[in-house]
PDB file of C-alpha atoms in Angstrom:
ATOM      1  CA  MET A 261    -130.590 262.842  35.464  1.00  0.00           C
ATOM      2  CA  SER A 262    -128.441 260.745  33.118  1.00  0.00           C
ATOM      3  CA  PRO A 263    -127.615 261.938  29.579  1.00  0.00           C
ATOM      4  CA  ASP A 264    -129.696 259.082  28.109  1.00  0.00           C
ATOM      5  CA  ALA A 265    -132.711 260.149  30.163  1.00  0.00           C
ATOM      6  CA  MET A 266    -132.252 263.787  29.170  1.00  0.00           C
ATOM      7  CA  VAL A 267    -132.012 262.959  25.468  1.00  0.00           C
ATOM      8  CA  GLY A 268    -135.415 261.301  25.824  1.00  0.00           C
ATOM      9  CA  ASP A 269    -136.861 264.789  26.458  1.00  0.00           C
ATOM     10  CA  ILE A 270    -135.142 267.128  24.022  1.00  0.00           C
ATOM     11  CA  THR A 271    -137.691 269.876  24.691  1.00  0.00           C
ATOM     12  CA  HIS A 272    -136.494 270.013  28.312  1.00  0.00           C
ATOM     13  CA  LEU A 273    -132.891 269.700  27.165  1.00  0.00           C
ATOM     14  CA  LEU A 274    -133.393 272.742  24.939  1.00  0.00           C
ATOM     15  CA  GLU A 275    -134.817 274.744  27.847  1.00  0.00           C
ATOM     16  CA  VAL A 276    -131.761 273.879  29.950  1.00  0.00           C
ATOM     17  CA  TRP A 277    -129.394 274.800  27.130  1.00  0.00           C
ATOM     18  CA  VAL A 278    -131.099 278.150  26.469  1.00  0.00           C
ATOM     19  CA  ALA A 279    -130.936 279.007  30.183  1.00  0.00           C
ATOM     20  CA  GLY A 280    -127.221 278.158  30.287  1.00  0.00           C
ATOM     21  CA  TRP A 281    -126.358 279.833  26.982  1.00  0.00           C
ATOM     22  CA  ALA A 282    -128.225 282.981  27.998  1.00  0.00           C
ATOM     23  CA  GLY A 283    -126.511 282.828  31.390  1.00  0.00           C
ATOM     24  CA  CYS A 284    -123.095 282.647  29.706  1.00  0.00           C
ATOM     25  CA  ARG A 285    -123.885 285.722  27.621  1.00  0.00           C
ATOM     26  CA  GLY A 286    -126.015 287.765  30.028  1.00  0.00           C
ATOM     27  CA  TYR A 287    -129.062 287.571  27.775  1.00  0.00           C
ATOM     28  CA  GLN A 288    -132.615 288.322  28.845  1.00  0.00           C
ATOM     29  CA  THR A 289    -134.904 285.304  28.392  1.00  0.00           C
ATOM     30  CA  ALA A 290    -138.637 284.914  27.849  1.00  0.00           C
ATOM     31  CA  THR A 291    -141.108 282.412  26.433  1.00  0.00           C
ATOM     32  CA  GLU A 292    -143.147 282.416  23.245  1.00  0.00           C
ATOM     33  CA  GLY A 293    -146.002 280.004  23.901  1.00  0.00           C
ATOM     34  CA  ARG A 294    -144.304 276.905  25.281  1.00  0.00           C
ATOM     35  CA  PHE A 295    -140.963 277.743  23.689  1.00  0.00           C
ATOM     36  CA  PRO A 296    -137.940 279.592  25.130  1.00  0.00           C
ATOM     37  CA  ALA A 297    -136.535 282.792  23.660  1.00  0.00           C
ATOM     38  CA  ALA A 298    -133.488 284.968  24.281  1.00  0.00           C
ATOM     39  CA  LEU A 299    -132.688 288.580  23.435  1.00  0.00           C
ATOM     40  CA  ARG A 300    -129.346 288.612  21.592  1.00  0.00           C
ATOM     41  CA  SER A 301    -128.400 292.039  22.921  1.00  0.00           C
ATOM     42  CA  ASP A 302    -124.740 291.884  21.849  1.00  0.00           C
ATOM     43  CA  THR A 303    -125.224 290.636  18.282  1.00  0.00           C
ATOM     44  CA  THR A 304    -128.531 291.089  16.421  1.00  0.00           C
ATOM     45  CA  GLY A 305    -130.147 293.173  19.168  1.00  0.00           C
ATOM     46  CA  ASP A 306    -133.356 291.186  18.727  1.00  0.00           C
ATOM     47  CA  TRP A 307    -135.045 287.947  19.784  1.00  0.00           C
ATOM     48  CA  GLU A 308    -134.098 284.398  18.946  1.00  0.00           C
ATOM     49  CA  TYR A 309    -136.841 281.787  19.357  1.00  0.00           C
ATOM     50  CA  PHE A 310    -136.091 278.104  19.985  1.00  0.00           C
ATOM     51  CA  ALA A 311    -138.185 274.987  19.412  1.00  0.00           C
ATOM     52  CA  HIS A 312    -137.747 271.234  19.190  1.00  0.00           C
ATOM     53  CA  ASP A 313    -139.772 269.605  16.397  1.00  0.00           C
ATOM     54  CA  PRO A 314    -142.668 272.104  16.541  1.00  0.00           C
ATOM     55  CA  SER A 315    -145.976 271.137  14.922  1.00  0.00           C
ATOM     56  CA  ASP A 316    -146.959 272.831  11.667  1.00  0.00           C
ATOM     57  CA  ASP A 317    -149.229 275.247  13.573  1.00  0.00           C
ATOM     58  CA  GLU A 318    -146.570 275.980  16.182  1.00  0.00           C
ATOM     59  CA  PHE A 319    -144.006 276.530  13.446  1.00  0.00           C
ATOM     60  CA  ALA A 320    -146.330 278.964  11.649  1.00  0.00           C
ATOM     61  CA  SER A 321    -146.861 280.919  14.893  1.00  0.00           C
ATOM     62  CA  LEU A 322    -143.114 281.131  15.536  1.00  0.00           C
ATOM     63  CA  VAL A 323    -142.525 282.179  11.932  1.00  0.00           C
ATOM     64  CA  ALA A 324    -145.008 285.032  12.366  1.00  0.00           C
ATOM     65  CA  LYS A 325    -143.086 286.333  15.404  1.00  0.00           C
ATOM     66  CA  THR A 326    -139.731 285.869  13.669  1.00  0.00           C
ATOM     67  CA  ALA A 327    -140.866 287.693  10.521  1.00  0.00           C
ATOM     68  CA  GLU A 328    -141.807 290.806  12.513  1.00  0.00           C
ATOM     69  CA  ALA A 329    -138.150 291.899  12.329  1.00  0.00           C
ATOM     70  CA  ARG A 330    -135.398 290.884   9.912  1.00  0.00           C
ATOM     71  CA  ALA A 331    -132.873 290.557  12.751  1.00  0.00           C
ATOM     72  CA  ARG A 332    -134.947 287.896  14.530  1.00  0.00           C
ATOM     73  CA  ILE A 333    -133.953 284.232  14.417  1.00  0.00           C
ATOM     74  CA  LEU A 334    -135.909 281.004  14.702  1.00  0.00           C
ATOM     75  CA  THR A 335    -133.778 278.046  15.752  1.00  0.00           C
ATOM     76  CA  VAL A 336    -135.223 274.553  15.424  1.00  0.00           C
ATOM     77  CA  LEU A 337    -133.674 271.462  16.974  1.00  0.00           C
ATOM     78  CA  THR A 338    -134.560 268.457  14.871  1.00  0.00           C
ATOM     79  CA  ASN A 339    -133.320 265.339  13.148  1.00  0.00           C
ATOM     80  CA  ASP A 340    -135.687 266.054  10.247  1.00  0.00           C
ATOM     81  CA  VAL A 341    -133.851 268.999   8.719  1.00  0.00           C
ATOM     82  CA  ALA A 342    -135.475 268.468   5.314  1.00  0.00           C
ATOM     83  CA  ARG A 343    -138.985 268.907   6.741  1.00  0.00           C
ATOM     84  CA  TYR A 344    -138.253 272.205   8.479  1.00  0.00           C
ATOM     85  CA  THR A 345    -136.177 273.508   5.580  1.00  0.00           C
ATOM     86  CA  THR A 346    -139.200 272.990   3.329  1.00  0.00           C
ATOM     87  CA  LEU A 347    -141.568 274.524   5.882  1.00  0.00           C
ATOM     88  CA  ALA A 348    -139.272 277.528   6.204  1.00  0.00           C
ATOM     89  CA  GLN A 349    -139.209 278.023   2.442  1.00  0.00           C
ATOM     90  CA  ASN A 350    -143.000 277.760   2.308  1.00  0.00           C
ATOM     91  CA  HIS A 351    -143.256 280.490   4.950  1.00  0.00           C
ATOM     92  CA  GLY A 352    -140.640 282.760   3.356  1.00  0.00           C
ATOM     93  CA  LEU A 353    -137.816 282.203   5.844  1.00  0.00           C
ATOM     94  CA  ASN A 354    -134.199 281.602   4.832  1.00  0.00           C
ATOM     95  CA  VAL A 355    -131.811 279.019   6.278  1.00  0.00           C
ATOM     96  CA  THR A 356    -128.871 280.877   7.815  1.00  0.00           C
ATOM     97  CA  SER A 357    -127.177 277.817   9.348  1.00  0.00           C
ATOM     98  CA  ASP A 358    -127.686 274.060   9.302  1.00  0.00           C
ATOM     99  CA  SER A 359    -124.174 273.078  10.404  1.00  0.00           C
ATOM    100  CA  GLN A 360    -124.532 272.932  14.188  1.00  0.00           C
ATOM    101  CA  THR A 361    -125.323 269.957  16.410  1.00  0.00           C
ATOM    102  CA  MET A 362    -126.425 269.810  20.033  1.00  0.00           C
ATOM    103  CA  MET A 363    -124.087 267.536  21.997  1.00  0.00           C
ATOM    104  CA  ILE A 364    -124.185 266.056  25.505  1.00  0.00           C
ATOM    105  CA  VAL A 365    -121.751 264.294  27.821  1.00  0.00           C
ATOM    106  CA  ASP A 366    -121.838 262.459  31.142  1.00  0.00           C
ATOM    107  CA  MET A 367    -119.612 264.676  33.290  1.00  0.00           C
ATOM    108  CA  GLU A 368    -118.391 261.621  35.204  1.00  0.00           C
ATOM    109  CA  THR A 369    -116.380 260.790  32.067  1.00  0.00           C
ATOM    110  CA  GLN A 370    -114.605 264.168  32.147  1.00  0.00           C
ATOM    111  CA  ASP A 371    -111.401 265.024  34.013  1.00  0.00           C
ATOM    112  CA  SER A 372    -112.131 266.975  37.190  1.00  0.00           C
ATOM    113  CA  GLU A 373    -108.529 268.092  37.745  1.00  0.00           C
ATOM    114  CA  ASP A 374    -107.079 271.402  36.582  1.00  0.00           C
ATOM    115  CA  PRO A 375    -105.175 270.703  33.336  1.00  0.00           C
ATOM    116  CA  TRP A 376    -101.497 271.440  32.873  1.00  0.00           C
ATOM    117  CA  LEU A 377    -100.045 273.481  29.984  1.00  0.00           C
ATOM    118  CA  SER A 378     -96.931 271.878  28.481  1.00  0.00           C
ATOM    119  CA  ASP A 379     -95.973 275.047  26.590  1.00  0.00           C
ATOM    120  CA  ASP A 380     -94.103 277.485  28.863  1.00  0.00           C
ATOM    121  CA  ASP A 381     -95.000 280.358  26.525  1.00  0.00           C
ATOM    122  CA  LEU A 382     -98.679 279.942  27.388  1.00  0.00           C
ATOM    123  CA  ALA A 383    -100.507 280.719  30.632  1.00  0.00           C
ATOM    124  CA  LEU A 384    -104.022 279.861  31.843  1.00  0.00           C
ATOM    125  CA  SER A 385    -106.210 282.242  33.820  1.00  0.00           C
ATOM    126  CA  THR A 386    -109.649 281.383  35.219  1.00  0.00           C
ATOM    127  CA  SER A 387    -112.322 283.566  36.753  1.00  0.00           C
ATOM    128  CA  GLU A 388    -115.985 283.644  37.736  1.00  0.00           C
ATOM    129  CA  LEU A 389    -118.428 286.540  37.393  1.00  0.00           C
ATOM    130  CA  ASP A 390    -122.193 286.420  37.904  1.00  0.00           C
ATOM    131  CA  GLY A 391    -122.142 282.639  37.801  1.00  0.00           C
ATOM    132  CA  VAL A 392    -120.180 282.472  34.541  1.00  0.00           C
ATOM    133  CA  HIS A 393    -116.874 280.603  34.734  1.00  0.00           C
ATOM    134  CA  HIS A 394    -114.228 281.776  32.249  1.00  0.00           C
ATOM    135  CA  ALA A 395    -110.999 280.144  31.084  1.00  0.00           C
ATOM    136  CA  VAL A 396    -108.449 282.043  28.981  1.00  0.00           C
ATOM    137  CA  VAL A 397    -105.069 280.930  27.638  1.00  0.00           C
ATOM    138  CA  ARG A 398    -102.690 283.736  26.741  1.00  0.00           C
ATOM    139  CA  SER A 399     -99.340 284.026  25.050  1.00  0.00           C
ATOM    140  CA  GLY A 400     -98.022 287.176  26.651  1.00  0.00           C
ATOM    141  CA  ASP A 401    -100.788 289.732  26.155  1.00  0.00           C
ATOM    142  CA  THR A 402    -102.332 287.820  23.248  1.00  0.00           C
ATOM    143  CA  VAL A 403    -105.394 285.636  23.814  1.00  0.00           C
ATOM    144  CA  ALA A 404    -104.743 282.190  22.314  1.00  0.00           C
ATOM    145  CA  ALA A 405    -107.921 280.369  23.368  1.00  0.00           C
ATOM    146  CA  SER A 406    -110.925 280.950  25.599  1.00  0.00           C
ATOM    147  CA  GLY A 407    -114.294 279.629  26.695  1.00  0.00           C
ATOM    148  CA  ARG A 408    -116.990 279.855  29.343  1.00  0.00           C
ATOM    149  CA  VAL A 409    -119.416 277.622  31.225  1.00  0.00           C
ATOM    150  CA  PHE A 410    -122.617 278.257  33.199  1.00  0.00           C
ATOM    151  CA  VAL A 411    -124.317 275.676  35.416  1.00  0.00           C
ATOM    152  CA  VAL A 412    -128.103 275.155  35.295  1.00  0.00           C
ATOM    153  CA  GLY A 413    -129.255 272.668  37.915  1.00  0.00           C
ATOM    154  CA  ASP A 414    -127.036 269.625  37.381  1.00  0.00           C
ATOM    155  CA  THR A 415    -126.032 270.572  33.828  1.00  0.00           C
ATOM    156  CA  ALA A 416    -122.933 272.520  32.744  1.00  0.00           C
ATOM    157  CA  VAL A 417    -123.570 274.511  29.561  1.00  0.00           C
ATOM    158  CA  PHE A 418    -120.360 275.311  27.655  1.00  0.00           C
ATOM    159  CA  ASP A 419    -120.179 278.286  25.276  1.00  0.00           C
ATOM    160  CA  LYS A 420    -117.822 280.320  23.088  1.00  0.00           C
ATOM    161  CA  ILE A 421    -115.024 277.746  22.949  1.00  0.00           C
ATOM    162  CA  VAL A 422    -112.591 279.540  20.645  1.00  0.00           C
ATOM    163  CA  THR A 423    -108.985 278.916  19.606  1.00  0.00           C
ATOM    164  CA  GLU A 424    -107.495 281.824  17.683  1.00  0.00           C
ATOM    165  CA  PRO A 425    -106.194 280.904  14.187  1.00  0.00           C
ATOM    166  CA  ALA A 426    -102.511 281.443  15.013  1.00  0.00           C
ATOM    167  CA  PHE A 427    -102.756 278.952  17.895  1.00  0.00           C
ATOM    168  CA  GLN A 428    -104.805 276.186  16.333  1.00  0.00           C
ATOM    169  CA  ARG A 429    -103.694 272.535  16.118  1.00  0.00           C
ATOM    170  CA  ARG A 430    -101.911 272.772  19.459  1.00  0.00           C
ATOM    171  CA  GLY A 431    -104.551 271.064  21.596  1.00  0.00           C
ATOM    172  CA  LEU A 432    -105.839 274.273  23.138  1.00  0.00           C
ATOM    173  CA  GLY A 433    -109.498 273.484  22.416  1.00  0.00           C
ATOM    174  CA  SER A 434    -109.241 270.318  24.502  1.00  0.00           C
ATOM    175  CA  PHE A 435    -107.298 272.204  27.150  1.00  0.00           C
ATOM    176  CA  ILE A 436    -109.964 274.919  27.469  1.00  0.00           C
ATOM    177  CA  MET A 437    -112.709 272.287  27.752  1.00  0.00           C
ATOM    178  CA  LYS A 438    -110.793 270.535  30.538  1.00  0.00           C
ATOM    179  CA  ALA A 439    -110.159 273.829  32.344  1.00  0.00           C
ATOM    180  CA  LEU A 440    -113.857 274.689  32.177  1.00  0.00           C
ATOM    181  CA  ALA A 441    -114.892 271.203  33.296  1.00  0.00           C
ATOM    182  CA  ALA A 442    -112.659 271.564  36.350  1.00  0.00           C
ATOM    183  CA  GLN A 443    -114.502 274.785  37.229  1.00  0.00           C
ATOM    184  CA  ALA A 444    -117.907 273.236  36.566  1.00  0.00           C
ATOM    185  CA  PHE A 445    -117.079 270.509  39.083  1.00  0.00           C
ATOM    186  CA  GLU A 446    -117.196 273.185  41.776  1.00  0.00           C
ATOM    187  CA  HIS A 447    -120.947 272.543  41.389  1.00  0.00           C
ATOM    188  CA  ASP A 448    -122.851 269.254  41.631  1.00  0.00           C
ATOM    189  CA  VAL A 449    -122.947 268.605  37.878  1.00  0.00           C
ATOM    190  CA  GLU A 450    -123.967 265.412  36.102  1.00  0.00           C
ATOM    191  CA  ASN A 451    -124.182 266.440  32.435  1.00  0.00           C
ATOM    192  CA  GLY A 452    -122.499 268.747  29.962  1.00  0.00           C
ATOM    193  CA  LEU A 453    -124.329 270.417  27.089  1.00  0.00           C
ATOM    194  CA  LEU A 454    -123.322 272.592  24.124  1.00  0.00           C
ATOM    195  CA  LEU A 455    -123.965 273.461  20.487  1.00  0.00           C
ATOM    196  CA  ALA A 456    -121.069 272.520  18.233  1.00  0.00           C
ATOM    197  CA  SER A 457    -119.970 273.652  14.795  1.00  0.00           C
ATOM    198  CA  ARG A 458    -118.763 271.015  12.308  1.00  0.00           C
ATOM    199  CA  ASP A 459    -115.156 271.556  13.392  1.00  0.00           C
ATOM    200  CA  GLY A 460    -116.158 271.545  17.052  1.00  0.00           C
ATOM    201  CA  GLN A 461    -118.004 268.238  16.671  1.00  0.00           C
ATOM    202  CA  LYS A 462    -114.709 266.489  15.915  1.00  0.00           C
ATOM    203  CA  LEU A 463    -113.107 267.889  19.065  1.00  0.00           C
ATOM    204  CA  TYR A 464    -116.033 267.137  21.364  1.00  0.00           C
ATOM    205  CA  SER A 465    -116.525 263.633  19.977  1.00  0.00           C
ATOM    206  CA  HIS A 466    -112.869 262.961  20.781  1.00  0.00           C
ATOM    207  CA  LEU A 467    -113.571 264.131  24.345  1.00  0.00           C
ATOM    208  CA  GLY A 468    -116.486 261.702  24.712  1.00  0.00           C
ATOM    209  CA  TRP A 469    -119.442 263.912  23.778  1.00  0.00           C
ATOM    210  CA  SER A 470    -122.429 262.474  21.855  1.00  0.00           C
ATOM    211  CA  ASN A 471    -124.767 264.026  19.292  1.00  0.00           C
ATOM    212  CA  VAL A 472    -128.347 264.809  20.358  1.00  0.00           C
ATOM    213  CA  CYS A 473    -129.835 266.389  17.227  1.00  0.00           C
ATOM    214  CA  ARG A 474    -129.251 268.870  14.423  1.00  0.00           C
ATOM    215  CA  VAL A 475    -129.725 272.628  14.731  1.00  0.00           C
ATOM    216  CA  LEU A 476    -131.416 274.664  11.993  1.00  0.00           C
ATOM    217  CA  MET A 477    -131.332 278.471  12.151  1.00  0.00           C
ATOM    218  CA  LEU A 478    -133.861 280.489  10.154  1.00  0.00           C
ATOM    219  CA  SER A 479    -134.442 284.191   9.501  1.00  0.00           C
ATOM    220  CA  ALA A 480    -136.442 286.521   7.293  1.00  0.00           C
ATOM    221  CA  SER A 481    -133.137 288.156   6.320  1.00  0.00           C
ATOM    222  CA  ASP A 482    -131.757 287.339   2.874  1.00  0.00           C
ATOM    223  CA  GLU A 483    -128.253 288.657   3.578  1.00  0.00           C
ATOM    224  CA  GLY A 484    -126.852 285.141   3.800  1.00  0.00           C
ATOM    225  CA  ALA A 485    -124.924 285.696   7.050  1.00  0.00           C
ATOM    226  CA  ASP A 486    -124.325 282.622   9.192  1.00  0.00           C
ATOM    227  CA  LEU A 487    -126.132 283.593  12.375  1.00  0.00           C
ATOM    228  CA  SER A 488    -124.580 280.674  14.263  1.00  0.00           C
ATOM    229  CA  VAL A 489    -121.355 282.694  14.412  1.00  0.00           C
ATOM    230  CA  GLY A 490    -120.978 284.887  17.483  1.00  0.00           C
TER     231      GLY A 490
END
């Protein structure tokens, strides 16, 4: 299915992304009504619920589940952030992040060849475990940049694309994305999908990715932590 066709059904797109994101991280998944959920076992230790533009009644039901524990998260994909911010406030939930964007790319536009590192002090290693493809760039024993990708059907879901502060502004983010794309092409992939931070959006746009919609993360917690991190 083409990216344009997939964007026409963001609910399905969200289901694909959750499956790939959970696959990348080894998370247990479930459903809450018609919406996907994942158990963030390595971070909050509790459930995160996902929905695209839920109705007022659906939102209220998801809020009730989220409010059962302060570590739970409700993530809403929408281009009407103001509406769901107001709804969240009316239901006593706090916004923990509104900076992320879901992005998509036609994988035919991405380089399928293994990239080449121009810096002799850096080395790339790739691996695959339980369906998760990893790419890591190291300087000696120090990790400089890393990322992972998991394929769901014909979609490659990219996750945890990180360049360590001491190695930023050296093109390693682009390099990791290209290294992961080369691994994803071991499968019959048509699309790429990810959630991007504000800084990441600049990188992925440069690589040909397009915005799908905004991402709003909500929680009963009032600690103010950005739950999009990690």
